[in-house]
Short mmCIF file of C-alpha atoms in Angstrom, two decimals:
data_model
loop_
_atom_site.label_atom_id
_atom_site.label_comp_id
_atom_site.label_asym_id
_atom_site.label_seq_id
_atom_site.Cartn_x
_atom_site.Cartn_y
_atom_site.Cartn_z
CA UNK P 1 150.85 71.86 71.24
CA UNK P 2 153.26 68.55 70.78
CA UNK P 3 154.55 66.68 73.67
CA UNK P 4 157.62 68.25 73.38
CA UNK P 5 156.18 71.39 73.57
CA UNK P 6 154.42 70.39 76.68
CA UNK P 7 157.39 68.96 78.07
CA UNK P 8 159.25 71.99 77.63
CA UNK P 9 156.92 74.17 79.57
CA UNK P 10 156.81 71.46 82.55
CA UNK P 11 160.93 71.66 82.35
CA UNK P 12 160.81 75.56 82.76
CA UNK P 13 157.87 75.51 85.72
CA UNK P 14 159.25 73.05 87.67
CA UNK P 15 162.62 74.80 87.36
CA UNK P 16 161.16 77.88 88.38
CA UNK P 17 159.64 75.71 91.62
CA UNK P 18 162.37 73.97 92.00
CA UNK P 19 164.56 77.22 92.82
CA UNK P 20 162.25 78.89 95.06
CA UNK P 21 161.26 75.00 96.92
CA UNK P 22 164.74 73.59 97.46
CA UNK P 23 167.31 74.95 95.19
CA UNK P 24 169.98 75.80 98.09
CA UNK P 25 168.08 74.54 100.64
CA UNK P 26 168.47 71.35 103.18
CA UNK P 27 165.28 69.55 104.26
CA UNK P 28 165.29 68.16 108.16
CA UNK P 29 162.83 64.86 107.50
CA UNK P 30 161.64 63.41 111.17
CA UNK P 31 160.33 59.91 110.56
CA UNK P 32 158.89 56.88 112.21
CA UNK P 33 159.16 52.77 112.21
CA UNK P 34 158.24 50.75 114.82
CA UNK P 35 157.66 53.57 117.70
CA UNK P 36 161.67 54.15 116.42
CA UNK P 37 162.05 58.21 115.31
CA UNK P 38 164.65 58.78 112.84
CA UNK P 39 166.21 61.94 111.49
CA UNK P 40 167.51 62.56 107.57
CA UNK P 41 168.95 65.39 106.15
CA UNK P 42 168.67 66.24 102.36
CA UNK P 43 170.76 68.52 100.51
CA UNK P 44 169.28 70.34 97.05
CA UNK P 45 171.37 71.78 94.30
CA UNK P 46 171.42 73.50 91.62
CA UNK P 47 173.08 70.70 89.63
CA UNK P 48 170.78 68.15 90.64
CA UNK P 49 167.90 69.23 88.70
CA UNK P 50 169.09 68.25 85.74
CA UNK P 51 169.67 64.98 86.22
CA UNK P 52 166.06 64.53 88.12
CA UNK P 53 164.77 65.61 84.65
CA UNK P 54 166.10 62.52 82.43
CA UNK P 55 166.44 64.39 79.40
CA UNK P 56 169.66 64.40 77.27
CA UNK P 57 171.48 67.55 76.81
CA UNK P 58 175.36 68.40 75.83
CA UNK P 59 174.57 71.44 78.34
CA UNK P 60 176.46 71.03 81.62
CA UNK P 61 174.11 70.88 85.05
CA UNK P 62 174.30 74.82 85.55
CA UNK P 63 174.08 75.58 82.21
CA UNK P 64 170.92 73.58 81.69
CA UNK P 65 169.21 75.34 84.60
CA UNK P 66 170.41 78.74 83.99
CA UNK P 67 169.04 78.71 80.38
CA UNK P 68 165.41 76.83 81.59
CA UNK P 69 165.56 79.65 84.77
CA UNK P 70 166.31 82.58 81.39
CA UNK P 71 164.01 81.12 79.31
CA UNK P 72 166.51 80.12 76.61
CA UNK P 73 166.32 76.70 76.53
CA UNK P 74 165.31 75.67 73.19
CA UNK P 75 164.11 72.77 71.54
CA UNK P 76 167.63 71.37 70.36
CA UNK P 77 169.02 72.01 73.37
CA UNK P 78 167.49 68.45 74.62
CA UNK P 79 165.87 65.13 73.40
CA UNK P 80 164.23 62.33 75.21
CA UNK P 81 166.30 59.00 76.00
CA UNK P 82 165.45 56.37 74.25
CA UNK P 83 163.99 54.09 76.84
CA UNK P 84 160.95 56.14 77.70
CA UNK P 85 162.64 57.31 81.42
CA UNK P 86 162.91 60.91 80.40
CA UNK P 87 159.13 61.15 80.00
CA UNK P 88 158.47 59.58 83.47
CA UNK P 89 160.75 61.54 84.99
CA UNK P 90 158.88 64.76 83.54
CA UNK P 91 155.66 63.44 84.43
CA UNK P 92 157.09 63.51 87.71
CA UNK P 93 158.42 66.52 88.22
CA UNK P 94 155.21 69.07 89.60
CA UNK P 95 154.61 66.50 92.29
CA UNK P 96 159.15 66.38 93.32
CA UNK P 97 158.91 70.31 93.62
CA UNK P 98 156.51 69.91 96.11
CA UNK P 99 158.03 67.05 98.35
CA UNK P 100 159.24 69.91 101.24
CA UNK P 101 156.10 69.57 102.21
CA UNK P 102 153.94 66.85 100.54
CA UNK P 103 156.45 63.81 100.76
CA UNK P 104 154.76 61.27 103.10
CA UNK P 105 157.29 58.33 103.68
CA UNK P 106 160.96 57.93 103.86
CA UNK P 107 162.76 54.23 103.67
CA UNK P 108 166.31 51.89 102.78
CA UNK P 109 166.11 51.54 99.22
CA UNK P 110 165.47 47.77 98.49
CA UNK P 111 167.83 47.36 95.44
CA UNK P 112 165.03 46.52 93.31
CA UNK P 113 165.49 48.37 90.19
CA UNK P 114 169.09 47.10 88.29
CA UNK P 115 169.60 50.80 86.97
CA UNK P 116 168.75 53.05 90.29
CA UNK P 117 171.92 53.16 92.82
CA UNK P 118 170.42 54.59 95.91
CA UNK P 119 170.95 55.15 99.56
CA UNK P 120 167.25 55.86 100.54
CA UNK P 121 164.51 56.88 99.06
CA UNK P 122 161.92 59.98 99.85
CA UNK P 123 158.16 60.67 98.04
CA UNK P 124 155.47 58.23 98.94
CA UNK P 125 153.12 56.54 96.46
CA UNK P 126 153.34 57.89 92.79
CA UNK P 127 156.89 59.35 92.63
CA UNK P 128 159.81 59.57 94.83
CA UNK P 129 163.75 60.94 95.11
CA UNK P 130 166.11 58.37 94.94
CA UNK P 131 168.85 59.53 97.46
CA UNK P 132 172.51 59.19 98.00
CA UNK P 133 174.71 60.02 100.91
CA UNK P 134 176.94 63.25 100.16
CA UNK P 135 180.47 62.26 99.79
CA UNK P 136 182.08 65.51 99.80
CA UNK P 137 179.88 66.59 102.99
CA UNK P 138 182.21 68.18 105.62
CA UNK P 139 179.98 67.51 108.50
CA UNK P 140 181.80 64.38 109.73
CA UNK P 141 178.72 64.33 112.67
CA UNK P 142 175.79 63.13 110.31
CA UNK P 143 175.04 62.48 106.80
CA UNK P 144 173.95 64.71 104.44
CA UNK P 145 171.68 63.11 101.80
CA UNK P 146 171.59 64.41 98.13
CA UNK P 147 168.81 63.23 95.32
CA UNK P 148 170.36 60.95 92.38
CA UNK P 149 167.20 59.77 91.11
CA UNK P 150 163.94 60.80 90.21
CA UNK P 151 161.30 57.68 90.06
CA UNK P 152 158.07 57.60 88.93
CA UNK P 153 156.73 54.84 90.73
CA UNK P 154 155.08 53.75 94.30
CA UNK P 155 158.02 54.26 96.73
CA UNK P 156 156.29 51.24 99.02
CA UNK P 157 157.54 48.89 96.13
CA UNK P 158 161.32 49.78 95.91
CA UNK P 159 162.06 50.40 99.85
CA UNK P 160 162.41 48.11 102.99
CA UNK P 161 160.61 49.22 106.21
CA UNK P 162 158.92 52.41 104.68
CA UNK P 163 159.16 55.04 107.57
CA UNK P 164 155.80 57.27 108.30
CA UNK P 165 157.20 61.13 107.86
CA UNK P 166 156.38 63.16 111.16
CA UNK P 167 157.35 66.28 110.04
CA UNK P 168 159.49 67.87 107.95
CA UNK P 169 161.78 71.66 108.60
CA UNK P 170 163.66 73.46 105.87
CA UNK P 171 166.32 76.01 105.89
CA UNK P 172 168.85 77.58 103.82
CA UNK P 173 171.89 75.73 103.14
CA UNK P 174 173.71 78.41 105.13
CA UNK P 175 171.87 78.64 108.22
CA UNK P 176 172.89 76.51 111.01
CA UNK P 177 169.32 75.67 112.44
CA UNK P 178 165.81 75.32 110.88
CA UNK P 179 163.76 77.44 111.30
CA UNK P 180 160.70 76.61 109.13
CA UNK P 181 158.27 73.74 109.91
CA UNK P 182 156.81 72.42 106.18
CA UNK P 183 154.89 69.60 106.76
CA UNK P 184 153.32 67.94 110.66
CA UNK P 185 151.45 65.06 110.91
CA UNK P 186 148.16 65.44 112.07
CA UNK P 187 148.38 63.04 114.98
CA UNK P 188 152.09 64.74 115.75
CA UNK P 189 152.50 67.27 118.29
CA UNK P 190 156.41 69.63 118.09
CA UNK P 191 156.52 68.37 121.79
CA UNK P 192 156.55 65.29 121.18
CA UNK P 193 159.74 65.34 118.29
CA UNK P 194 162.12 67.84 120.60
CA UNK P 195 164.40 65.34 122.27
CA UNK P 196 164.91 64.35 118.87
CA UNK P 197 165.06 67.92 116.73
CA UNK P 198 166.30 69.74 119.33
CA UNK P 199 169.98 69.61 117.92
CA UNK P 200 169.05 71.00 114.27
CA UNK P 201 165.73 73.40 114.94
CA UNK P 202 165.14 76.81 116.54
CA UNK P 203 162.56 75.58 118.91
CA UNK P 204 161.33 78.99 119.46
CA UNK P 205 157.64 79.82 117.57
CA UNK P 206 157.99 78.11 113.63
CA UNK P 207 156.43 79.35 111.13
CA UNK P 208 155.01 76.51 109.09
CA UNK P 209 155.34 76.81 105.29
#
């Protein structure tokens, strides 16, 4: 099996993952600095996967994720860019798809690296989401984060005053509270977040994903 061949089948995977992890979904990430708790939203799409990936393609963002989710994505379809990105970016991928509930930190994005144009950024020490604030978000109350980026890389390098994630909620884009509980840290108890959560989660009993 080539690279490209290998590539391919980490493309079609991850897509599969991707749809059933976050495709449609909003994330509720609860994090820490300084004794300070914070509170991020993050939007997934269906047309951000495709730029996450880093390939080249003529295909539009649907398109390409619609043929990877049919299996008719073929091998002309796409090509690597030139400068080596697209393979980091796949080499990423398994680990992104898993972020709802294995992303550890959360911080400003530091303006480090002269092509990435984030807000924030969201992973922890191997790979991370470059993310941007949601211009077309109707929710003038908060701010709705969506990824831009996908960086393989330690997120403690490109961030200022990395935030410790305390827990992390998911729902469906459509559903006005959270009801699913991903990821708690160990030393976290709920009680301890609800002054803070109370606003976007159904503190009734969570299931945790």
């Amino acid at each position: 099996m080539n690279r490209k061949e290998r590539d391919m089948n980490v493309l079609k995977e991850c897509a599969i993952l991707y749809k059933l992890n976050l495709m449609n979904k909003n994330l509720l990430v609860v994090s820490s600095y300084n004794k300070q708790i914070s509170v991020a939203s993050i939007e997934f799409n269906k047309n951000n996967y495709k730029h996450l990936t880093g390939v080249l393609t003529s295909l539009s963002a649907n398109k390409f994720m619609d043929a990877l989710l049919g299996d008719r994505l073929s091998f002309n379809d796409w090509d690597y860019k030139k400068d080596g990105t697209s393979q980091l970016k796949i080499r990423a991928l398994p680990q992104m798809v898993e972020f709802y509930k294995s992303a550890r930190m959360i911080g400003t994005y530091s303006g480090n690296r002269i092509y990435l144009k984030s807000d924030i950024c969201f992973g922890g020490v191997y790979c991370y989401l470059g993310l941007i604030v949601d211009k077309n978000n109707k929710n003038l109350t908060e701010d709705i984060y969506v990824p831009n980026s996908l960086i393989n890389g330690d997120i403690k390098e490109d961030t200022n005053n990395q935030e410790k994630i305390l827990a992390i909620f998911r729902k469906n884009k459509k559903d006005t509270k959270y009801k699913e509980m991903t990821y708690l840290a160990k030393d976290v108890e709920l009680h301890q977040l609800k002054k803070y959560i109370k606003e976007y989660v159904f503190l009734g009993p969570l299931p945790h994903g």
